[in-house]
PDB file of C-alpha atoms in Angstrom:
ATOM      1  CA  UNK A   3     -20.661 116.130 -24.244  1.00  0.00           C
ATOM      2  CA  UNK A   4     -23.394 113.873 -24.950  1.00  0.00           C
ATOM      3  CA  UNK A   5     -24.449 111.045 -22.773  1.00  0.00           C
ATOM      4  CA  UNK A   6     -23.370 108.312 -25.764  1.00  0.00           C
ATOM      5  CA  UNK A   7     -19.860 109.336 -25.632  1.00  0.00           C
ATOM      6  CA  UNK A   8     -20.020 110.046 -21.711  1.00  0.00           C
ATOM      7  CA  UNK A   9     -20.998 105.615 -22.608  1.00  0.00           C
ATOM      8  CA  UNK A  10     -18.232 105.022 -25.042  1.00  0.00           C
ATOM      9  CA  UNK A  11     -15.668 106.936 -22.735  1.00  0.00           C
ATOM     10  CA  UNK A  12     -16.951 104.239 -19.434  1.00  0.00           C
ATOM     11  CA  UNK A  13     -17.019 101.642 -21.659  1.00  0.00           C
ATOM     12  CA  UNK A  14     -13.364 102.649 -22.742  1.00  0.00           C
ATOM     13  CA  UNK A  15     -12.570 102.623 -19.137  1.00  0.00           C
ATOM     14  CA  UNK A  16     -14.074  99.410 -18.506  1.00  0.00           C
ATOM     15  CA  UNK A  17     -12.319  97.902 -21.515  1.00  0.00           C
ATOM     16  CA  UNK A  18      -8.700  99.097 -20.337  1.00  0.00           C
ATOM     17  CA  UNK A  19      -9.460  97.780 -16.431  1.00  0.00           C
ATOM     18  CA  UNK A  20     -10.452  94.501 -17.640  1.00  0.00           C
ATOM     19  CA  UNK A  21      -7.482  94.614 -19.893  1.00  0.00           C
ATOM     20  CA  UNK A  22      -4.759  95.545 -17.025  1.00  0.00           C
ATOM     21  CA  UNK A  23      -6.589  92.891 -14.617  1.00  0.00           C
ATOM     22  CA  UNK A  24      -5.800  90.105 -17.539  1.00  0.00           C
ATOM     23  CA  UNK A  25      -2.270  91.353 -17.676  1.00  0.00           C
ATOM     24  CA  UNK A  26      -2.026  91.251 -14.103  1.00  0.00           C
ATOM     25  CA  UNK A  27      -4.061  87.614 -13.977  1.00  0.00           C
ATOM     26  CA  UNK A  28      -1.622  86.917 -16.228  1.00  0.00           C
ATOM     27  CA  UNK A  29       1.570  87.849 -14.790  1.00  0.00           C
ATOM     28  CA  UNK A  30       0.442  86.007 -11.472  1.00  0.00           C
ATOM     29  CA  UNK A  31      -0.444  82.899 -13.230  1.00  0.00           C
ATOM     30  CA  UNK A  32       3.069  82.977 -14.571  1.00  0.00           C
ATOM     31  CA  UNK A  33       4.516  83.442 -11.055  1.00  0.00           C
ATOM     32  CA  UNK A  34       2.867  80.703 -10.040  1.00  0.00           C
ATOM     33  CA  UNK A  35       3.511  78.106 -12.672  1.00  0.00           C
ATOM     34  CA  UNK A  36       7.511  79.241 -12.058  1.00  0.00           C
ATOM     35  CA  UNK A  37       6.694  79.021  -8.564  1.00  0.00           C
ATOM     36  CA  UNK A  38       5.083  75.540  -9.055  1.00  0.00           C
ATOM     37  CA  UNK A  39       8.048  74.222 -10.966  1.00  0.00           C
ATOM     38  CA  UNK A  40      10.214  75.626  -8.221  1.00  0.00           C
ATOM     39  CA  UNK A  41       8.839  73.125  -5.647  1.00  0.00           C
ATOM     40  CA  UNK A  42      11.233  70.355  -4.571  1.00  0.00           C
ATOM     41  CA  UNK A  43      10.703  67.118  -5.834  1.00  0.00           C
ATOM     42  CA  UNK A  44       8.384  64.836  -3.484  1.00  0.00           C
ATOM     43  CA  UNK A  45      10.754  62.953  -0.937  1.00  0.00           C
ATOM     44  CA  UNK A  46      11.259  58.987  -2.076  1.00  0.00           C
ATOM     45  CA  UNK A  47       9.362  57.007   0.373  1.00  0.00           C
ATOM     46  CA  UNK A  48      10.987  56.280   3.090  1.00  0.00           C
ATOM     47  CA  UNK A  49      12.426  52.967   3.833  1.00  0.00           C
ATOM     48  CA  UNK A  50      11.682  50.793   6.636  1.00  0.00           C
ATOM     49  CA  UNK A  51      14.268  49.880   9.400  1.00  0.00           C
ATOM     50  CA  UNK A  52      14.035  46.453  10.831  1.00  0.00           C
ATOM     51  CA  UNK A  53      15.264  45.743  14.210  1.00  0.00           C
ATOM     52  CA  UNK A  54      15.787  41.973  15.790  1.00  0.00           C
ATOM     53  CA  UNK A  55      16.715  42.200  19.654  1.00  0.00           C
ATOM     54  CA  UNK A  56      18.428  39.258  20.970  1.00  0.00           C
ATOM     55  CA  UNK A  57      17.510  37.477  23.983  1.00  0.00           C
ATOM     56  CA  UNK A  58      18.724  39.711  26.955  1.00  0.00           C
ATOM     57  CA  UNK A  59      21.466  37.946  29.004  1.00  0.00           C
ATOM     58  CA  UNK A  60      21.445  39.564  32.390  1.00  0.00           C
ATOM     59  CA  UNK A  61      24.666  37.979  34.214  1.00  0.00           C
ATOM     60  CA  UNK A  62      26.778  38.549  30.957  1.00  0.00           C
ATOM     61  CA  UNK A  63      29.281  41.199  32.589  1.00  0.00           C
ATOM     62  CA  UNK A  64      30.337  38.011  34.528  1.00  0.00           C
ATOM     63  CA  UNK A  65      33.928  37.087  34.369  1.00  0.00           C
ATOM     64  CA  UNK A  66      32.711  33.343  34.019  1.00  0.00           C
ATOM     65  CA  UNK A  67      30.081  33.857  31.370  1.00  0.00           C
ATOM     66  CA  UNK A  68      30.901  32.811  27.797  1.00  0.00           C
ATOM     67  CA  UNK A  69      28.537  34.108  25.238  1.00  0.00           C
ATOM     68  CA  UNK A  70      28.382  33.312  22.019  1.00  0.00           C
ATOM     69  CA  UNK A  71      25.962  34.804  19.032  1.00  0.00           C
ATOM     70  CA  UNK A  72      24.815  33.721  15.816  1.00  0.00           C
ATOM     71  CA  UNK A  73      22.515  35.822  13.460  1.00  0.00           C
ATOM     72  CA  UNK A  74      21.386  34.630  10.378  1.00  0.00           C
ATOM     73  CA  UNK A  75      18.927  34.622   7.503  1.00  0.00           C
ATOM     74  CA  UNK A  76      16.827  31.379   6.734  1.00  0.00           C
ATOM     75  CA  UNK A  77      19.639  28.946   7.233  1.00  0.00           C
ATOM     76  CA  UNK A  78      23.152  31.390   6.023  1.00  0.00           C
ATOM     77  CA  UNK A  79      25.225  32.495   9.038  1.00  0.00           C
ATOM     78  CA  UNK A  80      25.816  36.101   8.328  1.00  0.00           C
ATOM     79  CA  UNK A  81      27.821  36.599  11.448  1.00  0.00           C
ATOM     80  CA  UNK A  82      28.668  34.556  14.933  1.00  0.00           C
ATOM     81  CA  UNK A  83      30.849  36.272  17.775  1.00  0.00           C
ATOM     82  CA  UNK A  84      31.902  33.852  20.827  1.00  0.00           C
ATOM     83  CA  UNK A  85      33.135  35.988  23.733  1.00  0.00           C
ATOM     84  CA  UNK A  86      34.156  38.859  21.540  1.00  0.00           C
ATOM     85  CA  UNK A  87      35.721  37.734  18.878  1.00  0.00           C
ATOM     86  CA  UNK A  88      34.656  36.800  15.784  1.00  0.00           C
ATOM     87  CA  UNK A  89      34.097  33.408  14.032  1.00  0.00           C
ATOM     88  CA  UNK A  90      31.901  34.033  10.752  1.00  0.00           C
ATOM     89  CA  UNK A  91      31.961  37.436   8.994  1.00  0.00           C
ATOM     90  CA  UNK A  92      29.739  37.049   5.690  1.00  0.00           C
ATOM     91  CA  UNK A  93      30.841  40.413   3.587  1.00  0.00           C
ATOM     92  CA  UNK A  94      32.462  42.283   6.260  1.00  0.00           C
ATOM     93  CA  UNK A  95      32.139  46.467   5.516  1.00  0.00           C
ATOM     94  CA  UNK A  96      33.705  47.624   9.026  1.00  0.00           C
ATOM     95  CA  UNK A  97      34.198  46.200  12.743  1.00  0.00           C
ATOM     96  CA  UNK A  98      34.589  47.832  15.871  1.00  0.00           C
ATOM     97  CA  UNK A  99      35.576  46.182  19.044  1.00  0.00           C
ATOM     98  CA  UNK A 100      36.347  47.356  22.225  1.00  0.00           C
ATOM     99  CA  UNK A 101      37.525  45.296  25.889  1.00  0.00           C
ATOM    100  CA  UNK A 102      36.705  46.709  29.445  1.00  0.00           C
ATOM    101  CA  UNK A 103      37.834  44.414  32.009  1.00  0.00           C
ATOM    102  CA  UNK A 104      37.689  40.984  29.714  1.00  0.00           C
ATOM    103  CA  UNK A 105      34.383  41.654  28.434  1.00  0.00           C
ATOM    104  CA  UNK A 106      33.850  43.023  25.231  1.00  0.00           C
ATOM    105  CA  UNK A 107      31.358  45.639  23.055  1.00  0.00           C
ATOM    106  CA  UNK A 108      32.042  44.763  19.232  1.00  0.00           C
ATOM    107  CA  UNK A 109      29.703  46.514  16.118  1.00  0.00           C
ATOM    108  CA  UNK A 110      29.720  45.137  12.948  1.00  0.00           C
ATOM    109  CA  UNK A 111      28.321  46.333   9.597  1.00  0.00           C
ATOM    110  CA  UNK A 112      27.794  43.958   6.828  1.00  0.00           C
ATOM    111  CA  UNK A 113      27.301  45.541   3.177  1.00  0.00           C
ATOM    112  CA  UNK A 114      26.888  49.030   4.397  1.00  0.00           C
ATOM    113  CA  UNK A 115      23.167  48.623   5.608  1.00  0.00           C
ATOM    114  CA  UNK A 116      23.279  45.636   8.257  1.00  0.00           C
ATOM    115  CA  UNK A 117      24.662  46.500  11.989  1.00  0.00           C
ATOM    116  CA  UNK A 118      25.040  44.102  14.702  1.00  0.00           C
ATOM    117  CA  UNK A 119      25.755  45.273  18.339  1.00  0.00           C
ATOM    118  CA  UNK A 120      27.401  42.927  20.761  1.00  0.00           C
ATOM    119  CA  UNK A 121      27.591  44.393  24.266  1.00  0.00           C
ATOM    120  CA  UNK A 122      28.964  41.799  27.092  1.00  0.00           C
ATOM    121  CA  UNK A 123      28.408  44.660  29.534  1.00  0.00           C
ATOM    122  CA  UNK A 124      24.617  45.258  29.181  1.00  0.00           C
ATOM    123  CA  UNK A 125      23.715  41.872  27.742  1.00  0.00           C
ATOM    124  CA  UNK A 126      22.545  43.510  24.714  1.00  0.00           C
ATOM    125  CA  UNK A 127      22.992  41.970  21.683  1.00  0.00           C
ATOM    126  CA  UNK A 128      20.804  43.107  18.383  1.00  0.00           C
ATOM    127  CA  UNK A 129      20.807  43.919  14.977  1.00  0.00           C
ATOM    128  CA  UNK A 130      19.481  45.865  12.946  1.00  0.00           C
ATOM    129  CA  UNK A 131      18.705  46.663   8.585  1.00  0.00           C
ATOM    130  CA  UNK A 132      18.934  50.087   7.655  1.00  0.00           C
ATOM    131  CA  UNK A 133      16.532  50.783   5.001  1.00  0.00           C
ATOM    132  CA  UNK A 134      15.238  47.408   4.306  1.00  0.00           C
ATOM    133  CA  UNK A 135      15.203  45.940   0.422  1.00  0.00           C
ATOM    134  CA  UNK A 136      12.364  43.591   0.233  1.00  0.00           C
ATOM    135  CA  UNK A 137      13.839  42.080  -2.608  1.00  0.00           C
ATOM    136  CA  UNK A 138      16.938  41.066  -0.992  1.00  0.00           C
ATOM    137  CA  UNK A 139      16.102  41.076   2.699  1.00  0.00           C
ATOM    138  CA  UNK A 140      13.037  39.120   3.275  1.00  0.00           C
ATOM    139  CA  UNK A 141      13.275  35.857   4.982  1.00  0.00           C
ATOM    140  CA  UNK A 142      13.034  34.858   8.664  1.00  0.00           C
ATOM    141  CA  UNK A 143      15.794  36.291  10.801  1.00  0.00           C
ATOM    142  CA  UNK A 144      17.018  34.603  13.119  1.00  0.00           C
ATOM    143  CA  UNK A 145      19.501  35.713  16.670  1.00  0.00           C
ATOM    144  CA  UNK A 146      20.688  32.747  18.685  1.00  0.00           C
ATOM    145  CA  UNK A 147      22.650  32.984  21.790  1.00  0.00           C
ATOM    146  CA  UNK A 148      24.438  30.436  23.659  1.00  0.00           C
ATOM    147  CA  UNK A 149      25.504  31.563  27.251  1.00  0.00           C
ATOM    148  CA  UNK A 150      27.910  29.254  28.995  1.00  0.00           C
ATOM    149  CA  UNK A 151      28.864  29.156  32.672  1.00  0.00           C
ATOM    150  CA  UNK A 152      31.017  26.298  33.674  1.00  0.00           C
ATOM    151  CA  UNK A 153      29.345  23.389  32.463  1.00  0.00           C
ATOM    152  CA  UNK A 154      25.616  24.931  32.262  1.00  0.00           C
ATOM    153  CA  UNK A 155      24.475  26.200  28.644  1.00  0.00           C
ATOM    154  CA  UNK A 156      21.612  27.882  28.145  1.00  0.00           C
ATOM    155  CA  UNK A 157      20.609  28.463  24.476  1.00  0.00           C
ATOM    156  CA  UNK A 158      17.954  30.882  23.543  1.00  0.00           C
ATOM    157  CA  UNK A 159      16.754  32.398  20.384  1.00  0.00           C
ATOM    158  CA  UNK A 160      14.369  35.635  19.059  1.00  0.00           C
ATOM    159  CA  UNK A 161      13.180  35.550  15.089  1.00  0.00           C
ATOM    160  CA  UNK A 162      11.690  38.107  12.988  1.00  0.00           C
ATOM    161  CA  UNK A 163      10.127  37.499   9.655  1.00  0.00           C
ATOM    162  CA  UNK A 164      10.474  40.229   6.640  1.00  0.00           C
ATOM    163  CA  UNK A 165       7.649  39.021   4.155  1.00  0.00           C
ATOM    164  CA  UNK A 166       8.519  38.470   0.055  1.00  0.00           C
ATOM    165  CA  UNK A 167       7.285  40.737  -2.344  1.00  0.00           C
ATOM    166  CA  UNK A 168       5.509  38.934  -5.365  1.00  0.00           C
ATOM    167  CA  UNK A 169       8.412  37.539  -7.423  1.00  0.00           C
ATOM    168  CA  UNK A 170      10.947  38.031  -4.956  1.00  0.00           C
ATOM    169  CA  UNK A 171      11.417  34.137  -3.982  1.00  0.00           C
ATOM    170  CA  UNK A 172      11.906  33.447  -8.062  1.00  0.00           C
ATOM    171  CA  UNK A 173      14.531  36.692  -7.929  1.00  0.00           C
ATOM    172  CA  UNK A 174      16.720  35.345  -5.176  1.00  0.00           C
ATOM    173  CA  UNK A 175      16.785  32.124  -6.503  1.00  0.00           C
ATOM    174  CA  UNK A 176      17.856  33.541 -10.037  1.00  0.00           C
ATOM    175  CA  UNK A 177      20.440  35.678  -8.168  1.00  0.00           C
ATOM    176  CA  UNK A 178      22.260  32.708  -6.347  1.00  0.00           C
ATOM    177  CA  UNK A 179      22.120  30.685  -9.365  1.00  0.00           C
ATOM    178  CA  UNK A 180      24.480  33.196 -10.912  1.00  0.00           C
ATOM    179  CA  UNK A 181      26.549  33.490  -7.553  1.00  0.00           C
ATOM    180  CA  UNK A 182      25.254  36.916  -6.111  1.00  0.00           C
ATOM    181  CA  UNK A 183      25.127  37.000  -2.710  1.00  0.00           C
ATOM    182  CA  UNK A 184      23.699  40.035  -0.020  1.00  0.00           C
TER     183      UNK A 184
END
């Protein structure tokens, strides 16, 4: 056997391995492009929660404390509750009220998204936007409570302000021109 084809035969070899490590290249590149397209879908960002904690009324459990609760947006009562019960429900999805010894915990939600928690037991009173639509809810929020006690009222109030997106303002004013509402 002469040295040339002892040459041709490596070379040969060399051709084949090269060959088989394409086809195996190959075959893993394919893997991973059907691996690749395999991949979930990147999560939507998230949305934001907003939160707006009343002012805390600590003697509220008292048989002779009246409360009473507005929340709104800019100047549109979305809902008021006076000692329990409620006196404007703007959209109503579901309510929830419960009475321990004449004092009541009552949760609304308002379009599927809003909550409000009333609690005359802790003196808790919030609400709260679950995932938050810039479009539709920025404005300045607004919780005011009135606590009565015989003839003593104390009114207090917490606000919270969701900023506009560019062009929201112009949007909302469009929208209540046709008559949509929250």
């Amino acid at each position: 056997m002469s040295s040339l084809s002892g040459g041709a035969h490596i070379l040969q070899c060399a051709n084949d391995l090269v060959s088989e490590n394409n086809s195996k290249v190959k075959g893993l590149t394919n893997q991973i492009d059907i691996a690749d397209h395999q991949v979930a879908a990147p999560e939507p960002p998230k949305r934001e929660r907003f939160s707006l904690n009343c002012p805390h009324v600590a003697d509220a459990d008292n048989k002779d404390v009246h409360i009473e609760v507005t929340w709104t947006l800019d100047d549109t009562v979305l809902l008021k509750i006076r000692d329990g019960h409620p006196i404007v429900l703007f959209n109503k999805t579901s309510f929830y009220k419960k009475t321990f010894k004449d004092k009541h915990v009552v949760h609304v939600e308002l379009s599927g998204r809003y909550m409000f928690n009333y609690d005359e037991l802790t003196g808790d009173f919030m609400m709260e936007i679950n995932e938050v639509q810039p479009f539709d809810d920025f404005g300045s929020w607004q919780c005011h409570i009135t606590r009565k006690r015989g003839h003593e009222s104390i009114s207090e109030s917490t606000r919270k302000t969701i900023v506009a997106p560019p062009g929201a303002v112009e949007r909302r004013e469009s929208q209540a021109s046709d008559g949509m509402q929250l």
